[in-house]
PDB file of C-alpha atoms in Angstrom:
ATOM      1  CA  MET O 246       0.000   0.000   0.000  1.00  0.00           C
ATOM      2  CA  ARG O 247       2.814   2.377   0.920  1.00  0.00           C
ATOM      3  CA  ASN O 248       4.493   1.774  -2.474  1.00  0.00           C
ATOM      4  CA  LEU O 249       1.204   2.539  -4.250  1.00  0.00           C
ATOM      5  CA  ILE O 250       0.876   5.898  -2.472  1.00  0.00           C
ATOM      6  CA  ILE O 251       4.489   6.787  -3.287  1.00  0.00           C
ATOM      7  CA  ALA O 252       3.952   5.814  -6.934  1.00  0.00           C
ATOM      8  CA  ILE O 253       0.779   7.959  -7.174  1.00  0.00           C
ATOM      9  CA  LEU O 254       2.540  10.888  -5.505  1.00  0.00           C
ATOM     10  CA  PHE O 255       5.512  10.547  -7.865  1.00  0.00           C
ATOM     11  CA  LEU O 256       3.274  10.422 -10.946  1.00  0.00           C
ATOM     12  CA  SER O 257       1.257  13.426  -9.732  1.00  0.00           C
ATOM     13  CA  LEU O 258       4.348  15.548  -9.187  1.00  0.00           C
ATOM     14  CA  ASN O 259       5.886  14.443 -12.473  1.00  0.00           C
ATOM     15  CA  SER O 260       2.720  15.243 -14.441  1.00  0.00           C
ATOM     16  CA  CYS O 261       2.511  18.715 -12.858  1.00  0.00           C
ATOM     17  CA  GLN O 262       6.026  19.512 -13.977  1.00  0.00           C
ATOM     18  CA  LYS O 263       5.281  18.419 -17.521  1.00  0.00           C
ATOM     19  CA  HIS O 264       2.089  20.455 -17.562  1.00  0.00           C
ATOM     20  CA  ASP O 265       3.824  23.614 -16.324  1.00  0.00           C
ATOM     21  CA  GLY O 266       6.672  23.162 -18.814  1.00  0.00           C
ATOM     22  CA  SER O 267       4.336  22.686 -21.769  1.00  0.00           C
ATOM     23  CA  LYS O 268       2.282  25.703 -20.703  1.00  0.00           C
ATOM     24  CA  LYS O 269       5.381  27.909 -20.597  1.00  0.00           C
ATOM     25  CA  GLU O 270       6.460  26.537 -23.956  1.00  0.00           C
ATOM     26  CA  SER O 271       3.094  27.344 -25.556  1.00  0.00           C
ATOM     27  CA  VAL O 272       3.221  30.894 -24.145  1.00  0.00           C
ATOM     28  CA  LYS O 273       6.645  31.389 -25.711  1.00  0.00           C
ATOM     29  CA  LYS O 274       5.362  30.133 -29.044  1.00  0.00           C
ATOM     30  CA  SER O 275       2.342  32.468 -28.960  1.00  0.00           C
ATOM     31  CA  GLU O 276       4.501  35.470 -28.037  1.00  0.00           C
ATOM     32  CA  LYS O 277       6.969  34.886 -30.825  1.00  0.00           C
ATOM     33  CA  PRO O 278       4.827  36.016 -33.796  1.00  0.00           C
ATOM     34  CA  LEU O 279       3.672  39.132 -31.916  1.00  0.00           C
ATOM     35  CA  ASP O 280       7.251  40.126 -31.040  1.00  0.00           C
ATOM     36  CA  LYS O 281       8.309  39.505 -34.628  1.00  0.00           C
ATOM     37  CA  PHE O 282       5.324  41.490 -35.922  1.00  0.00           C
ATOM     38  CA  GLU O 283       6.117  44.479 -33.673  1.00  0.00           C
ATOM     39  CA  LYS O 284       9.741  44.480 -34.877  1.00  0.00           C
ATOM     40  CA  THR O 285       8.480  44.320 -38.448  1.00  0.00           C
ATOM     41  CA  GLU O 286       6.158  47.270 -37.810  1.00  0.00           C
ATOM     42  CA  LEU O 287       9.116  49.319 -36.587  1.00  0.00           C
ATOM     43  CA  GLN O 288      11.101  48.385 -39.708  1.00  0.00           C
ATOM     44  CA  VAL O 289       8.167  49.518 -41.868  1.00  0.00           C
ATOM     45  CA  LEU O 290       8.038  52.825 -39.960  1.00  0.00           C
ATOM     46  CA  GLU O 291      11.783  53.332 -40.418  1.00  0.00           C
ATOM     47  CA  GLU O 292      11.518  52.642 -44.144  1.00  0.00           C
ATOM     48  CA  SER O 293       8.527  55.032 -44.430  1.00  0.00           C
ATOM     49  CA  ASN O 294       7.545  53.784 -47.887  1.00  0.00           C
ATOM     50  CA  ILE O 295       4.046  55.255 -48.291  1.00  0.00           C
ATOM     51  CA  GLY O 296       1.475  52.822 -49.646  1.00  0.00           C
ATOM     52  CA  LYS O 297       3.727  49.768 -49.743  1.00  0.00           C
ATOM     53  CA  VAL O 298       2.099  46.644 -48.280  1.00  0.00           C
ATOM     54  CA  PHE O 299       4.377  44.273 -46.393  1.00  0.00           C
ATOM     55  CA  VAL O 300       3.038  40.706 -46.244  1.00  0.00           C
ATOM     56  CA  TYR O 301       4.145  38.112 -43.688  1.00  0.00           C
ATOM     57  CA  ASP O 302       3.150  34.534 -42.913  1.00  0.00           C
ATOM     58  CA  PHE O 303       3.256  33.909 -39.165  1.00  0.00           C
ATOM     59  CA  THR O 304       0.912  30.889 -39.197  1.00  0.00           C
ATOM     60  CA  HIS O 305       2.623  28.800 -41.891  1.00  0.00           C
ATOM     61  CA  ASN O 306      -0.856  27.522 -42.709  1.00  0.00           C
ATOM     62  CA  THR O 307      -1.966  27.765 -46.344  1.00  0.00           C
ATOM     63  CA  ASP O 308      -5.612  28.101 -45.252  1.00  0.00           C
ATOM     64  CA  CYS O 309      -4.913  31.288 -43.239  1.00  0.00           C
ATOM     65  CA  ASN O 310      -4.735  34.883 -44.417  1.00  0.00           C
ATOM     66  CA  LYS O 311      -1.325  36.495 -44.303  1.00  0.00           C
ATOM     67  CA  SER O 312      -0.419  39.320 -41.920  1.00  0.00           C
ATOM     68  CA  LYS O 313      -0.124  42.739 -43.589  1.00  0.00           C
ATOM     69  CA  ILE O 314       1.362  46.089 -42.643  1.00  0.00           C
ATOM     70  CA  LYS O 315       0.899  49.273 -44.658  1.00  0.00           C
ATOM     71  CA  TYR O 316       2.523  52.625 -43.947  1.00  0.00           C
ATOM     72  CA  LEU O 317       0.107  55.441 -44.806  1.00  0.00           C
ATOM     73  CA  GLY O 318       2.289  58.470 -44.085  1.00  0.00           C
ATOM     74  CA  ILE O 319       2.569  61.429 -41.729  1.00  0.00           C
ATOM     75  CA  VAL O 320      -0.432  63.350 -40.465  1.00  0.00           C
ATOM     76  CA  ASN O 321      -0.248  66.872 -39.066  1.00  0.00           C
ATOM     77  CA  VAL O 322      -2.640  67.110 -36.098  1.00  0.00           C
ATOM     78  CA  SER O 323      -2.791  70.671 -34.741  1.00  0.00           C
ATOM     79  CA  ASN O 324       0.904  71.199 -35.613  1.00  0.00           C
ATOM     80  CA  ILE O 325       1.985  67.858 -34.117  1.00  0.00           C
ATOM     81  CA  GLU O 326       3.091  65.202 -36.579  1.00  0.00           C
ATOM     82  CA  TYR O 327       2.345  61.489 -36.264  1.00  0.00           C
ATOM     83  CA  LYS O 328       3.082  58.470 -38.428  1.00  0.00           C
ATOM     84  CA  ILE O 329       0.065  56.359 -39.387  1.00  0.00           C
ATOM     85  CA  MET O 330       0.068  52.698 -40.415  1.00  0.00           C
ATOM     86  CA  THR O 331      -2.453  49.924 -40.733  1.00  0.00           C
ATOM     87  CA  SER O 332      -1.803  46.422 -39.512  1.00  0.00           C
ATOM     88  CA  PHE O 333      -3.527  43.082 -39.841  1.00  0.00           C
ATOM     89  CA  LEU O 334      -1.942  40.357 -37.710  1.00  0.00           C
ATOM     90  CA  VAL O 335      -2.930  36.708 -38.189  1.00  0.00           C
ATOM     91  CA  THR O 336      -1.600  34.136 -35.720  1.00  0.00           C
ATOM     92  CA  GLY O 337      -2.296  30.744 -34.265  1.00  0.00           C
ATOM     93  CA  GLU O 338      -3.772  27.529 -35.505  1.00  0.00           C
ATOM     94  CA  SER O 339      -7.242  29.100 -35.611  1.00  0.00           C
ATOM     95  CA  CYS O 340      -6.046  31.790 -38.061  1.00  0.00           C
ATOM     96  CA  ARG O 341      -7.551  34.590 -35.964  1.00  0.00           C
ATOM     97  CA  GLY O 342      -6.654  38.099 -36.990  1.00  0.00           C
ATOM     98  CA  SER O 343      -6.632  41.557 -35.447  1.00  0.00           C
ATOM     99  CA  SER O 344      -6.734  44.803 -37.392  1.00  0.00           C
ATOM    100  CA  SER O 345      -5.610  48.247 -36.217  1.00  0.00           C
ATOM    101  CA  ILE O 346      -4.937  51.779 -37.370  1.00  0.00           C
ATOM    102  CA  LYS O 347      -1.700  52.511 -35.481  1.00  0.00           C
ATOM    103  CA  ILE O 348      -0.214  55.870 -34.545  1.00  0.00           C
ATOM    104  CA  TYR O 349       3.437  56.634 -33.739  1.00  0.00           C
ATOM    105  CA  ASP O 350       5.402  59.802 -33.079  1.00  0.00           C
ATOM    106  CA  LEU O 351       8.164  60.838 -35.481  1.00  0.00           C
ATOM    107  CA  GLU O 352      10.745  58.875 -33.456  1.00  0.00           C
ATOM    108  CA  ASN O 353       8.652  55.695 -34.024  1.00  0.00           C
ATOM    109  CA  ASN O 354       7.404  55.549 -30.441  1.00  0.00           C
ATOM    110  CA  TYR O 355       3.951  54.032 -30.081  1.00  0.00           C
ATOM    111  CA  PHE O 356       1.233  56.616 -29.365  1.00  0.00           C
ATOM    112  CA  GLY O 357      -1.983  54.649 -29.779  1.00  0.00           C
ATOM    113  CA  GLU O 358      -4.272  52.757 -32.093  1.00  0.00           C
ATOM    114  CA  TYR O 359      -7.823  52.232 -33.222  1.00  0.00           C
ATOM    115  CA  PRO O 360      -8.440  48.476 -33.057  1.00  0.00           C
ATOM    116  CA  VAL O 361     -11.017  47.795 -35.779  1.00  0.00           C
ATOM    117  CA  GLY O 362     -13.104  44.729 -36.534  1.00  0.00           C
ATOM    118  CA  LEU O 363     -11.849  43.428 -39.856  1.00  0.00           C
ATOM    119  CA  PRO O 364      -9.123  44.226 -42.403  1.00  0.00           C
ATOM    120  CA  GLU O 365     -11.905  45.714 -44.553  1.00  0.00           C
ATOM    121  CA  ASP O 366     -12.315  48.370 -41.825  1.00  0.00           C
ATOM    122  CA  LEU O 367      -8.782  49.689 -42.427  1.00  0.00           C
ATOM    123  CA  PRO O 368      -8.325  52.872 -44.470  1.00  0.00           C
ATOM    124  CA  ASP O 369      -6.536  52.640 -47.807  1.00  0.00           C
ATOM    125  CA  GLU O 370      -4.733  55.992 -47.814  1.00  0.00           C
ATOM    126  CA  LEU O 371      -3.838  59.094 -45.873  1.00  0.00           C
ATOM    127  CA  LYS O 372      -4.531  62.245 -47.920  1.00  0.00           C
ATOM    128  CA  GLU O 373      -4.414  65.821 -46.704  1.00  0.00           C
ATOM    129  CA  ASP O 374      -4.513  64.710 -43.049  1.00  0.00           C
ATOM    130  CA  LYS O 375      -7.558  62.508 -43.661  1.00  0.00           C
ATOM    131  CA  LEU O 376      -7.920  58.737 -43.559  1.00  0.00           C
ATOM    132  CA  LEU O 377      -9.456  57.679 -46.873  1.00  0.00           C
ATOM    133  CA  PHE O 378     -11.445  54.526 -47.557  1.00  0.00           C
ATOM    134  CA  SER O 379     -11.172  54.311 -51.332  1.00  0.00           C
ATOM    135  CA  GLN O 380     -12.003  50.661 -51.966  1.00  0.00           C
ATOM    136  CA  LYS O 381     -15.539  49.465 -52.506  1.00  0.00           C
ATOM    137  CA  ASP O 382     -16.713  46.875 -49.992  1.00  0.00           C
ATOM    138  CA  THR O 383     -19.582  44.725 -51.264  1.00  0.00           C
ATOM    139  CA  GLN O 384     -21.109  44.482 -47.791  1.00  0.00           C
ATOM    140  CA  CYS O 385     -20.557  48.129 -46.836  1.00  0.00           C
ATOM    141  CA  SER O 386     -21.765  50.389 -49.625  1.00  0.00           C
ATOM    142  CA  ARG O 387     -21.286  53.608 -47.596  1.00  0.00           C
ATOM    143  CA  ARG O 388     -17.578  53.071 -46.991  1.00  0.00           C
ATOM    144  CA  LYS O 389     -16.201  53.941 -50.456  1.00  0.00           C
ATOM    145  CA  ASN O 390     -14.693  57.449 -50.576  1.00  0.00           C
ATOM    146  CA  TYR O 391     -15.414  58.012 -46.879  1.00  0.00           C
ATOM    147  CA  THR O 392     -12.858  60.129 -45.013  1.00  0.00           C
ATOM    148  CA  ILE O 393     -11.998  60.708 -41.365  1.00  0.00           C
ATOM    149  CA  SER O 394     -10.348  64.027 -40.650  1.00  0.00           C
ATOM    150  CA  LEU O 395      -7.338  64.086 -38.348  1.00  0.00           C
ATOM    151  CA  GLU O 396      -6.484  67.759 -38.987  1.00  0.00           C
ATOM    152  CA  LYS O 397      -7.595  69.167 -35.635  1.00  0.00           C
ATOM    153  CA  GLU O 398      -7.296  66.141 -33.360  1.00  0.00           C
ATOM    154  CA  LEU O 399      -6.891  62.414 -33.043  1.00  0.00           C
ATOM    155  CA  PRO O 400     -10.520  61.667 -32.204  1.00  0.00           C
ATOM    156  CA  LYS O 401     -11.276  59.575 -29.117  1.00  0.00           C
ATOM    157  CA  GLU O 402     -13.671  57.635 -31.337  1.00  0.00           C
ATOM    158  CA  ILE O 403     -13.992  57.177 -35.085  1.00  0.00           C
ATOM    159  CA  PHE O 404     -17.088  56.067 -36.953  1.00  0.00           C
ATOM    160  CA  ILE O 405     -16.732  53.929 -40.070  1.00  0.00           C
ATOM    161  CA  PRO O 406     -20.014  53.704 -41.993  1.00  0.00           C
ATOM    162  CA  CYS O 407     -21.279  50.554 -43.623  1.00  0.00           C
ATOM    163  CA  THR O 408     -24.921  50.823 -44.683  1.00  0.00           C
ATOM    164  CA  GLU O 409     -27.567  53.534 -44.581  1.00  0.00           C
ATOM    165  CA  SER O 410     -28.646  52.268 -41.189  1.00  0.00           C
ATOM    166  CA  GLY O 411     -25.255  52.164 -39.503  1.00  0.00           C
ATOM    167  CA  GLY O 412     -21.611  51.335 -39.199  1.00  0.00           C
ATOM    168  CA  ASP O 413     -18.986  50.782 -36.524  1.00  0.00           C
ATOM    169  CA  LEU O 414     -17.595  53.012 -33.798  1.00  0.00           C
ATOM    170  CA  TYR O 415     -13.993  52.442 -32.690  1.00  0.00           C
ATOM    171  CA  SER O 416     -12.131  53.996 -29.748  1.00  0.00           C
ATOM    172  CA  LEU O 417      -8.570  55.273 -29.578  1.00  0.00           C
ATOM    173  CA  VAL O 418      -6.498  53.080 -27.260  1.00  0.00           C
ATOM    174  CA  THR O 419      -3.271  54.636 -25.988  1.00  0.00           C
ATOM    175  CA  GLU O 420      -2.041  51.707 -23.893  1.00  0.00           C
ATOM    176  CA  LYS O 421      -0.242  48.848 -25.580  1.00  0.00           C
TER     177      LYS O 421
END
């Protein structure tokens, strides 16, 4: 009986160690694409090639969309300049993505972002201190040629229309 209790105790402790180790390993794996993506975003900001789309495959799954980063340019907001980019990050086995309009200062320090729902919610261009949605979206007829002015301020919320009856409201997040 004593040997059985010792064996159960040994197996319990051993299985806990394996569980903790595999958990830490999976966290490292999930952090890796995000770290790589953030470094890539900084490289895109440093290059400052307006309109160029950088495509990356962090999932290595042919059924998933690819991650994309696009530098839109510099906006002058009440005499303060910011760099604007769009990003669509796809990670994990489930191919989940997150889309954001990101804002940095001229030294490439993160200022904030508007996390949006889908990549289709990202603007296509920055023209005359306005975000421009130039592409037609089959599901959102009101989006084409819509602009969001950034001339006077970075709004706390932006509205992106979709249909006559509505659209989506997104908030500026300044914490990473």
